[in-house]
Short mmCIF file of C-alpha atoms and ligand atoms in Angstrom, two decimals:
data_model
loop_
_atom_site.label_atom_id
_atom_site.label_comp_id
_atom_site.label_asym_id
_atom_site.label_seq_id
_atom_site.Cartn_x
_atom_site.Cartn_y
_atom_site.Cartn_z
CA UNK A 14 254.33 126.55 -78.58
CA UNK A 15 254.62 129.69 -80.66
CA UNK A 16 253.47 128.80 -84.14
CA UNK A 17 255.72 131.42 -85.73
CA UNK A 18 258.66 129.29 -84.55
CA UNK A 19 257.65 126.58 -86.96
CA UNK A 20 260.35 127.14 -89.52
CA UNK A 21 260.53 124.59 -92.29
CA UNK A 22 263.72 123.13 -90.88
CA UNK A 23 262.06 122.47 -87.50
CA UNK A 24 259.14 120.48 -88.94
CA UNK A 25 258.70 116.80 -88.02
CA UNK A 26 256.19 115.74 -90.68
CA UNK A 27 256.64 112.01 -90.11
CA UNK A 28 255.32 112.17 -86.56
CA UNK A 29 253.22 115.31 -86.24
CA UNK A 30 250.12 115.74 -88.46
CA UNK A 31 250.18 119.55 -88.32
CA UNK A 32 253.84 119.56 -89.37
CA UNK A 33 252.87 117.21 -92.19
CA UNK A 34 250.13 119.61 -93.36
CA UNK A 35 252.61 122.51 -93.12
CA UNK A 36 255.29 120.64 -95.09
CA UNK A 37 252.74 119.94 -97.84
CA UNK A 38 251.62 123.58 -97.79
CA UNK A 39 255.13 125.06 -97.94
CA UNK A 40 256.02 122.86 -100.93
CA UNK A 41 253.00 124.20 -102.79
CA UNK A 42 253.48 127.80 -101.59
CA UNK A 43 256.93 127.80 -103.20
CA UNK A 44 255.57 126.54 -106.50
CA UNK A 45 252.83 129.19 -106.43
CA UNK A 46 255.44 131.82 -105.47
CA UNK A 47 253.34 133.05 -102.55
CA UNK A 48 254.84 136.03 -100.74
CA UNK A 49 256.08 135.50 -97.15
CA UNK A 50 253.11 137.36 -95.61
CA UNK A 51 250.53 135.19 -97.38
CA UNK A 52 252.49 132.07 -96.43
CA UNK A 53 252.56 133.14 -92.78
CA UNK A 54 248.80 133.80 -92.75
CA UNK A 55 248.00 130.40 -94.23
CA UNK A 56 250.49 128.52 -92.05
CA UNK A 57 248.52 129.64 -88.98
CA UNK A 58 244.97 128.66 -88.09
CA UNK A 59 242.85 131.82 -87.85
CA UNK A 60 241.05 130.84 -84.65
CA UNK A 61 241.61 128.11 -82.05
CA UNK A 62 239.18 127.32 -79.25
CA UNK A 63 240.26 124.84 -76.56
CA UNK A 64 237.66 123.82 -74.00
CA UNK A 65 237.95 121.73 -70.85
CA UNK A 66 234.45 120.76 -69.82
CA UNK A 67 232.81 118.58 -67.17
CA UNK A 68 230.43 115.70 -67.86
CA UNK A 69 228.39 113.87 -65.24
CA UNK A 70 229.05 110.13 -65.65
CA UNK A 71 226.39 107.46 -65.06
CA UNK A 72 227.93 106.54 -61.68
CA UNK A 73 227.47 110.11 -60.45
CA UNK A 74 231.13 111.13 -60.75
CA UNK A 75 232.30 114.10 -62.83
CA UNK A 76 234.96 113.81 -65.55
CA UNK A 77 236.63 116.68 -67.35
CA UNK A 78 237.19 116.27 -71.10
CA UNK A 79 239.28 118.40 -73.48
CA UNK A 80 237.89 119.46 -76.84
CA UNK A 81 238.89 121.69 -79.73
CA UNK A 82 237.29 123.68 -82.50
CA UNK A 83 239.75 125.22 -84.92
CA UNK A 84 238.96 127.47 -87.88
CA UNK A 85 241.88 127.55 -90.26
CA UNK A 86 240.74 130.06 -92.89
CA UNK A 87 237.46 131.86 -93.68
CA UNK A 88 238.39 133.72 -96.87
CA UNK A 89 235.96 131.76 -99.08
CA UNK A 90 233.01 131.51 -96.67
CA UNK A 91 231.88 130.06 -93.35
CA UNK A 92 234.06 127.37 -91.82
CA UNK A 93 233.23 123.71 -92.44
CA UNK A 94 234.63 120.51 -90.98
CA UNK A 95 233.87 117.43 -88.93
CA UNK A 96 234.04 116.62 -85.23
CA UNK A 97 236.11 113.62 -84.15
CA UNK A 98 235.84 111.64 -80.92
CA UNK A 99 239.01 109.63 -80.29
CA UNK A 100 241.43 109.08 -77.39
CA UNK A 101 244.34 110.37 -79.50
CA UNK A 102 242.79 113.67 -80.60
CA UNK A 103 245.36 116.46 -80.11
CA UNK A 104 245.59 120.16 -80.85
CA UNK A 105 248.05 119.55 -83.69
CA UNK A 106 245.89 116.83 -85.25
CA UNK A 107 242.87 119.16 -85.28
CA UNK A 108 245.01 121.97 -86.73
CA UNK A 109 246.09 119.71 -89.58
CA UNK A 110 242.58 118.51 -90.27
CA UNK A 111 241.29 122.11 -90.29
CA UNK A 112 243.96 123.18 -92.80
CA UNK A 113 243.15 120.22 -95.07
CA UNK A 114 239.46 121.22 -94.93
CA UNK A 115 240.35 124.70 -96.25
CA UNK A 116 242.10 123.21 -99.27
CA UNK A 117 239.45 120.50 -99.78
CA UNK A 118 236.52 122.95 -99.90
CA UNK A 119 238.45 125.08 -102.39
CA UNK A 120 239.42 122.09 -104.57
CA UNK A 121 235.77 121.07 -104.98
CA UNK A 122 234.93 124.77 -105.29
CA UNK A 123 232.31 125.19 -102.58
CA UNK A 124 232.00 128.49 -100.68
CA UNK A 125 233.47 127.42 -97.36
CA UNK A 126 236.58 127.90 -95.29
CA UNK A 127 238.11 125.04 -93.31
CA UNK A 128 237.59 123.96 -89.70
CA UNK A 129 237.76 120.85 -87.56
CA UNK A 130 236.81 119.83 -84.07
CA UNK A 131 237.54 116.98 -81.73
CA UNK A 132 237.17 115.69 -78.21
CA UNK A 133 239.83 113.49 -76.62
CA UNK A 134 237.70 110.62 -75.36
CA UNK A 135 237.11 106.93 -75.97
CA UNK A 136 233.49 106.61 -77.08
CA UNK A 137 233.69 102.80 -76.65
CA UNK A 138 233.95 103.40 -72.88
CA UNK A 139 230.97 105.76 -72.72
CA UNK A 140 227.32 104.80 -72.34
CA UNK A 141 224.85 106.31 -74.82
CA UNK A 142 223.62 108.72 -72.13
CA UNK A 143 227.21 109.81 -71.33
CA UNK A 144 227.93 110.29 -75.04
CA UNK A 145 224.83 112.48 -75.35
CA UNK A 146 225.75 114.61 -72.32
CA UNK A 147 229.33 114.97 -73.60
CA UNK A 148 228.06 116.03 -77.03
CA UNK A 149 225.55 118.53 -75.66
CA UNK A 150 228.07 120.11 -73.30
CA UNK A 151 230.79 120.27 -75.98
CA UNK A 152 228.29 121.87 -78.39
CA UNK A 153 227.46 124.46 -75.74
CA UNK A 154 231.14 125.19 -75.16
CA UNK A 155 231.84 125.76 -78.87
CA UNK A 156 228.49 127.48 -79.59
CA UNK A 157 230.30 130.83 -79.30
CA UNK A 158 231.96 130.18 -82.65
CA UNK A 159 229.66 127.77 -84.55
CA UNK A 160 226.45 128.66 -86.41
CA UNK A 161 224.92 128.26 -89.87
CA UNK A 162 226.66 131.40 -91.14
CA UNK A 163 229.85 130.97 -89.11
CA UNK A 164 231.03 127.39 -88.77
CA UNK A 165 229.13 124.22 -89.61
CA UNK A 166 230.34 120.91 -88.06
CA UNK A 167 229.77 117.43 -89.54
CA UNK A 168 230.55 113.78 -88.70
CA UNK A 169 234.07 112.36 -88.57
CA UNK A 170 235.69 109.42 -86.75
CA UNK A 171 233.31 108.01 -84.11
CA UNK A 172 230.60 110.61 -84.69
CA UNK A 173 227.50 109.96 -86.76
CA UNK A 174 224.00 111.21 -87.63
CA UNK A 175 222.77 110.67 -84.07
CA UNK A 176 225.55 112.85 -82.65
CA UNK A 177 224.80 115.51 -85.30
CA UNK A 178 221.12 115.39 -84.27
CA UNK A 179 222.12 116.17 -80.66
CA UNK A 180 224.31 119.06 -81.84
CA UNK A 181 221.44 120.49 -83.89
CA UNK A 182 219.03 120.15 -80.96
CA UNK A 183 221.42 121.66 -78.39
CA UNK A 184 222.19 124.70 -80.55
CA UNK A 185 218.49 125.13 -81.39
CA UNK A 186 217.49 124.96 -77.72
CA UNK A 187 219.95 127.72 -76.90
CA UNK A 188 218.73 130.16 -79.55
CA UNK A 189 215.07 129.23 -79.05
CA UNK A 190 214.19 128.03 -82.56
CA UNK A 191 215.20 125.18 -84.87
CA UNK A 192 218.43 125.75 -86.77
CA UNK A 193 218.99 122.74 -89.03
CA UNK A 194 221.77 124.52 -90.95
CA UNK A 195 224.13 124.58 -87.93
CA UNK A 196 225.39 121.08 -88.65
CA UNK A 197 225.37 118.59 -91.54
CA UNK A 198 225.20 114.80 -91.61
CA UNK A 199 222.02 115.00 -89.48
CA UNK A 200 219.21 112.45 -89.49
CA UNK A 201 216.71 112.96 -92.33
CA UNK A 202 214.00 113.75 -89.77
CA UNK A 203 215.78 116.95 -88.66
CA UNK A 204 216.75 118.40 -92.02
CA UNK A 205 219.41 115.94 -93.09
CA UNK A 206 219.82 115.10 -96.74
CA UNK A 207 219.42 111.95 -98.72
CA UNK A 208 222.82 110.57 -99.73
CA UNK A 209 224.95 112.17 -96.99
CA UNK A 210 225.72 108.98 -95.04
CA UNK A 211 227.06 107.37 -98.24
CA UNK A 212 228.63 110.50 -99.74
CA UNK A 213 232.26 110.10 -98.67
CA UNK A 214 232.40 106.41 -99.60
CA UNK A 215 230.58 107.15 -102.87
CA UNK A 216 233.16 109.82 -103.64
CA UNK A 217 235.96 107.27 -103.03
CA UNK A 218 234.29 104.87 -105.45
CA UNK A 219 233.96 107.62 -108.09
CA UNK A 220 237.61 108.63 -107.65
CA UNK A 221 238.74 104.99 -107.91
CA UNK A 222 236.73 104.76 -111.12
CA UNK A 223 238.34 107.91 -112.58
CA UNK A 224 241.81 106.71 -111.56
CA UNK A 225 241.35 103.32 -113.26
CA UNK A 226 240.14 105.11 -116.39
CA UNK A 227 243.30 107.24 -116.39
CA UNK A 228 245.47 104.13 -116.07
CA UNK A 229 243.45 102.16 -118.62
CA UNK A 230 242.56 99.49 -116.04
CA UNK A 231 239.06 98.03 -116.08
CA UNK A 232 237.24 98.79 -112.78
CA UNK A 233 235.22 95.57 -113.00
CA UNK A 234 237.45 92.79 -111.72
CA UNK A 235 239.96 95.17 -110.08
CA UNK A 236 241.18 93.91 -106.70
CA UNK A 237 240.66 96.19 -103.69
CA UNK A 238 241.85 96.35 -100.06
CA UNK A 239 240.14 98.72 -97.62
CA UNK A 240 241.67 99.72 -94.28
CA UNK A 241 238.96 100.92 -91.85
CA UNK A 242 235.41 99.63 -92.13
CA UNK A 243 233.52 102.60 -90.68
CA UNK A 244 231.34 105.11 -92.46
CA UNK A 245 233.83 105.78 -95.26
CA UNK A 246 235.50 102.39 -95.69
CA UNK A 247 232.40 100.20 -95.51
CA UNK A 248 230.46 102.28 -98.05
CA UNK A 249 233.48 102.51 -100.36
CA UNK A 250 233.90 98.71 -100.18
CA UNK A 251 230.19 98.14 -100.80
CA UNK A 252 229.97 100.51 -103.79
CA UNK A 253 233.22 99.23 -105.33
CA UNK A 254 231.92 95.65 -105.03
CA UNK A 255 228.73 96.81 -106.76
CA UNK A 256 230.92 98.09 -109.61
CA UNK A 257 232.30 94.57 -110.02
CA UNK A 258 235.52 95.04 -108.04
CA UNK A 259 236.88 92.15 -106.02
CA UNK A 260 237.26 93.45 -102.45
CA UNK A 261 239.81 90.96 -101.12
CA UNK A 262 240.55 92.49 -97.69
CA UNK A 263 239.05 94.86 -95.14
CA UNK A 264 240.02 95.74 -91.57
CA UNK A 265 239.11 97.81 -88.56
CA UNK A 266 240.72 98.62 -85.20
CA UNK A 267 240.11 95.02 -84.01
CA UNK A 268 241.76 93.32 -87.00
CA UNK A 269 241.09 92.37 -90.59
CA UNK A 270 239.89 89.66 -92.92
CA UNK A 271 241.23 88.47 -96.30
CA UNK A 272 239.76 86.29 -99.05
CA UNK A 273 241.57 85.93 -102.37
CA UNK A 274 238.36 85.25 -104.31
CA UNK A 275 236.74 88.42 -102.90
CA UNK A 276 234.72 89.01 -99.73
CA UNK A 277 230.92 88.96 -99.61
CA UNK A 278 230.46 92.61 -98.55
CA UNK A 279 226.71 92.44 -97.70
CA UNK A 280 227.45 89.42 -95.45
CA UNK A 281 230.36 91.33 -93.90
CA UNK A 282 228.08 94.33 -93.20
CA UNK A 283 225.64 92.00 -91.42
CA UNK A 284 228.56 90.50 -89.41
CA UNK A 285 229.69 94.00 -88.38
CA UNK A 286 226.15 94.96 -87.36
CA UNK A 287 226.08 91.94 -85.01
CA UNK A 288 229.65 91.98 -83.67
CA UNK A 289 230.65 95.67 -84.18
CA UNK A 290 233.84 94.53 -85.98
CA UNK A 291 234.88 92.72 -89.17
CA UNK A 292 237.39 90.62 -87.21
CA UNK A 293 236.52 86.92 -86.90
CA UNK A 294 234.40 86.96 -90.10
CA UNK A 295 234.38 83.29 -90.95
CA UNK A 296 234.36 83.51 -94.75
CA UNK A 297 238.02 84.58 -94.89
CA UNK A 298 241.38 84.44 -93.11
CA UNK A 299 242.52 86.90 -90.44
CA UNK A 300 244.92 89.59 -91.65
CA UNK A 301 246.66 92.38 -89.73
CA UNK A 302 246.31 96.04 -90.66
CA UNK A 303 249.97 96.15 -91.66
CA UNK A 304 249.63 93.11 -93.94
CA UNK A 305 246.50 94.56 -95.54
CA UNK A 306 248.35 97.71 -96.61
CA UNK A 307 251.02 95.63 -98.34
CA UNK A 308 248.73 93.34 -100.36
CA UNK A 309 249.30 93.14 -104.15
CA UNK A 310 245.99 94.79 -105.11
CA UNK A 311 244.98 97.19 -107.87
CA UNK A 312 243.31 99.67 -105.49
CA UNK A 313 244.15 100.39 -101.85
CA UNK A 314 241.70 102.52 -99.86
CA UNK A 315 243.11 103.66 -96.51
CA UNK A 316 239.93 104.77 -94.70
CA UNK A 317 240.88 104.71 -91.01
CA UNK A 318 243.26 107.17 -89.37
CA UNK A 319 246.20 109.32 -90.51
CA UNK A 320 249.89 108.40 -90.73
CA UNK A 321 249.40 104.81 -91.93
CA UNK A 322 251.64 104.84 -95.02
CA UNK A 323 255.06 106.11 -93.96
CA UNK A 324 258.70 106.16 -95.04
CA UNK A 325 258.99 102.82 -93.25
CA UNK A 326 256.37 100.80 -95.16
CA UNK A 327 255.84 102.76 -98.42
CA UNK A 328 258.37 100.70 -100.39
CA UNK A 329 256.38 97.54 -99.52
CA UNK A 330 253.05 98.95 -100.81
CA UNK A 331 252.13 97.01 -103.95
CA UNK A 332 248.86 98.73 -104.93
CA UNK A 333 248.70 100.47 -108.32
CA UNK A 334 246.22 103.08 -107.09
CA UNK A 335 245.75 104.58 -103.62
CA UNK A 336 242.43 106.32 -102.96
CA UNK A 337 242.80 108.19 -99.67
CA UNK A 338 239.46 107.88 -97.89
CA UNK A 339 241.12 108.87 -94.61
CA UNK A 340 242.60 112.28 -93.94
CA UNK A 341 246.40 112.35 -93.95
CA UNK A 342 247.07 108.61 -94.36
CA UNK A 343 250.33 109.16 -96.31
CA UNK A 344 253.35 111.00 -94.87
CA UNK A 345 255.61 113.19 -97.06
CA UNK A 346 258.42 110.57 -96.92
CA UNK A 347 255.97 107.93 -98.16
CA UNK A 348 254.76 110.30 -100.88
CA UNK A 349 258.30 110.61 -102.24
CA UNK A 350 258.73 106.81 -102.34
CA UNK A 351 255.31 106.17 -103.91
CA UNK A 352 255.69 108.92 -106.49
CA UNK A 353 259.11 107.58 -107.52
CA UNK A 354 257.44 104.20 -108.01
CA UNK A 355 254.60 105.83 -110.01
CA UNK A 356 251.81 104.67 -107.72
CA UNK A 357 248.71 106.68 -108.70
CA UNK A 358 247.52 108.55 -105.59
CA UNK A 359 244.11 110.19 -105.38
CA UNK A 360 244.93 112.49 -102.43
CA UNK A 361 242.65 112.81 -99.40
CA UNK A 362 241.62 116.39 -100.21
CA UNK A 363 240.02 115.04 -103.39
CA UNK A 364 239.31 111.36 -102.65
CA UNK A 365 237.19 111.99 -99.54
CA UNK A 366 235.70 115.33 -100.62
CA UNK A 367 232.36 113.68 -101.49
CA UNK A 368 231.39 114.07 -97.83
CA UNK A 369 231.82 117.81 -97.67
CA UNK A 370 230.22 118.25 -101.09
CA UNK A 371 227.01 116.56 -99.99
CA UNK A 372 227.26 118.38 -96.64
CA UNK A 373 227.21 121.57 -98.70
CA UNK A 374 224.11 120.34 -100.54
CA UNK A 375 222.51 119.57 -97.16
CA UNK A 376 223.28 123.08 -95.84
CA UNK A 377 221.87 124.71 -99.00
CA UNK A 378 218.67 122.66 -98.65
CA UNK A 379 218.40 123.61 -94.95
CA UNK A 380 218.82 127.31 -95.72
CA UNK A 381 216.14 127.09 -98.44
CA UNK A 382 213.90 124.65 -96.53
CA UNK A 383 213.52 122.87 -99.86
CA UNK A 384 214.75 119.30 -100.27
CA UNK A 385 216.04 117.44 -103.30
CA UNK A 386 215.72 113.86 -104.46
CA UNK A 387 218.60 111.46 -103.79
CA UNK A 388 219.16 110.96 -107.53
CA UNK A 389 219.77 114.70 -107.91
CA UNK A 390 222.22 114.72 -105.00
CA UNK A 391 224.21 111.80 -106.39
CA UNK A 392 224.22 113.27 -109.89
CA UNK A 393 225.53 116.65 -108.62
CA UNK A 394 228.12 114.86 -106.46
CA UNK A 395 229.40 112.88 -109.43
CA UNK A 396 229.49 115.90 -111.72
CA UNK A 397 231.28 118.19 -109.26
CA UNK A 398 233.77 115.60 -108.02
CA UNK A 399 234.66 114.43 -111.52
CA UNK A 400 235.20 118.04 -112.56
CA UNK A 401 237.53 118.55 -109.57
CA UNK A 402 239.43 115.36 -110.47
CA UNK A 403 239.91 116.70 -114.00
CA UNK A 404 241.05 120.12 -112.67
CA UNK A 405 243.67 118.37 -110.55
CA UNK A 406 244.86 116.09 -113.36
CA UNK A 407 245.13 119.04 -115.72
CA UNK A 408 247.30 120.91 -113.19
CA UNK A 409 249.45 117.80 -112.65
CA UNK A 410 249.98 117.50 -116.41
CA UNK A 411 250.56 121.21 -117.04
CA UNK A 412 252.99 121.73 -114.16
CA UNK A 413 254.57 118.29 -114.21
CA UNK A 414 253.78 117.63 -110.53
CA UNK A 415 252.37 114.69 -108.58
CA UNK A 416 248.64 114.51 -107.89
CA UNK A 417 248.79 115.68 -104.24
CA UNK A 418 250.87 118.71 -105.15
CA UNK A 419 248.48 119.43 -108.03
CA UNK A 420 245.40 119.16 -105.81
CA UNK A 421 246.91 121.45 -103.20
CA UNK A 422 247.99 123.92 -105.90
CA UNK A 423 244.38 124.13 -107.11
CA UNK A 424 243.06 124.56 -103.55
CA UNK A 425 245.68 126.99 -102.22
CA UNK A 426 245.45 129.13 -105.38
CA UNK A 427 241.68 129.51 -104.97
CA UNK A 428 242.04 130.45 -101.29
CA UNK A 429 244.75 133.00 -102.10
CA UNK A 430 242.58 134.46 -104.90
CA UNK A 431 239.80 135.02 -102.33
CA UNK A 432 242.24 136.59 -99.85
CA UNK A 433 243.61 138.93 -102.50
CA UNK A 434 240.15 139.89 -103.72
CA UNK A 435 239.15 140.79 -100.15
CA UNK A 436 242.37 142.59 -99.26
CA UNK A 437 244.07 142.79 -95.87
CA UNK A 438 241.86 144.29 -93.14
CA UNK A 439 241.99 147.06 -91.92
P1 NAD B 504 234.36 105.83 -88.46
O1 NAD B 504 234.50 106.11 -87.02
O2 NAD B 504 233.00 105.61 -89.02
O3 NAD B 504 235.27 104.58 -88.88
C1 NAD B 504 236.63 104.49 -88.63
C2 NAD B 504 237.05 103.06 -88.93
O4 NAD B 504 238.47 102.94 -88.82
C3 NAD B 504 236.47 102.03 -87.97
O5 NAD B 504 236.17 100.86 -88.69
C4 NAD B 504 237.62 101.79 -87.00
O6 NAD B 504 237.54 100.53 -86.35
C5 NAD B 504 238.77 101.83 -87.96
N1 NAD B 504 240.06 102.03 -87.33
C6 NAD B 504 240.38 102.86 -86.30
N2 NAD B 504 241.67 102.72 -85.99
C7 NAD B 504 242.19 101.81 -86.84
C8 NAD B 504 243.47 101.25 -87.03
N3 NAD B 504 244.49 101.62 -86.26
N4 NAD B 504 243.63 100.35 -88.02
C9 NAD B 504 242.59 99.99 -88.80
N5 NAD B 504 241.36 100.48 -88.67
C10 NAD B 504 241.17 101.37 -87.69
O7 NAD B 504 235.09 107.05 -89.20
P2 NAD B 504 234.87 107.55 -90.69
O8 NAD B 504 233.90 108.66 -90.66
O9 NAD B 504 234.66 106.40 -91.61
O10 NAD B 504 236.30 108.22 -90.97
C11 NAD B 504 237.41 107.45 -91.44
C12 NAD B 504 238.42 108.39 -92.07
O11 NAD B 504 237.81 109.12 -93.14
C13 NAD B 504 238.99 109.45 -91.12
O12 NAD B 504 240.34 109.70 -91.46
C14 NAD B 504 238.14 110.67 -91.43
O13 NAD B 504 238.79 111.88 -91.10
C15 NAD B 504 237.95 110.52 -92.93
N6 NAD B 504 236.81 111.22 -93.48
C16 NAD B 504 235.53 110.99 -93.04
C17 NAD B 504 234.48 111.66 -93.61
C18 NAD B 504 233.04 111.38 -93.24
O14 NAD B 504 232.15 111.91 -93.92
N7 NAD B 504 232.74 110.61 -92.24
C19 NAD B 504 234.71 112.61 -94.61
C20 NAD B 504 236.02 112.82 -95.04
C21 NAD B 504 237.06 112.12 -94.47
#
């Protein structure tokens, strides 16, 4: 596919995540009156690496996997973005996620460009040893473009601190010395930071708090439903429950659980640790992922995969506030329906930016070899994220636009400012 062929009329944003990211971008580019050249630059990822690489399986056979590392824009600094392991990873999904990372880093005003990576695989089918070999080989394949000053990966769906530790070790082995700053979300023992594992979920909690303040709703006692009970969703649920919210439903890829009086989140975390799913938790009734999205709650936190709230189900969403823990959970058709119904959306590029903010703090600590206390990390996270929330709300008010458009206007403007300040090479 030639990307330049992607005219606005040809976009299919309801079914293709990259088209969705482009549709969002073009809407904002028009408002910012960006010239056609700047629009064309930003509509294209700067650099795309596709790798097909072999991994020796435990039974002695060899399997070839396909992986991607895409750098969307580097105007504001080195590229930053997670690595996802999932059977449905595609080139266009990674392109979308990389573009959203560019805007996200600019919205929270950290000196990074945007990138994303992924491997099409089902980690549930891999042994730990196979997962390690896959990770080390993929790291080697993309090592030509990653590095602490070039592109710094982080965890995303189905990748965690252990995987980041393998990436750090593999890269370090190749250059011959330890390079903790090549990746963030690492274990503490290898230069990770306090607070990173909780950062994205903590950011969701903070954004839910700010949104309730805006709407004049008390956070304590607010009802919450969380789709996806992984790193982001489980921490968000836990921290919102600590704030006094009533988390009435959570779900994961195996199913969900609902309790009108509120779920016991610590008990649910213990259940997940034992059974690797929230499904079949006895202190509640089973609920499907679709039903969960349509519950009459104050706050809905989609924290699983993209494309969950669409033109098909948006009119049945009954939440007052949506805090997008996941990337790209709401399609443009759904946005139109939800905005018309005045649902308050904290868009992904703001709601889940706590993760990249604390990743930035981790990278800074690694470069300085000087580590901060967790309280300092959390305080900086809260300050910077709240400031970004206020920047976005001020733009929404001033320009009379919805919150996603406002957030993207803040982000795209900052990226364009950096491009203009640098000029067009040569
Ligand atoms: P994770 O792998 O830790 O958890 C994903 C969760 O979603 C799991 O509970 C999984 O069972 C569930 N899930 C998968 N498919 C589902 C489905 N069809 N219906 C319901 N649940 C389903 O991943 P994560 O790191 O928590 O990431 C979740 C989302 O948050 C992703 O969209 C990711 O891009 C985004 N995000 C993550 C981070 C981070 O720091 N990890 C940062 C920003 C954004």
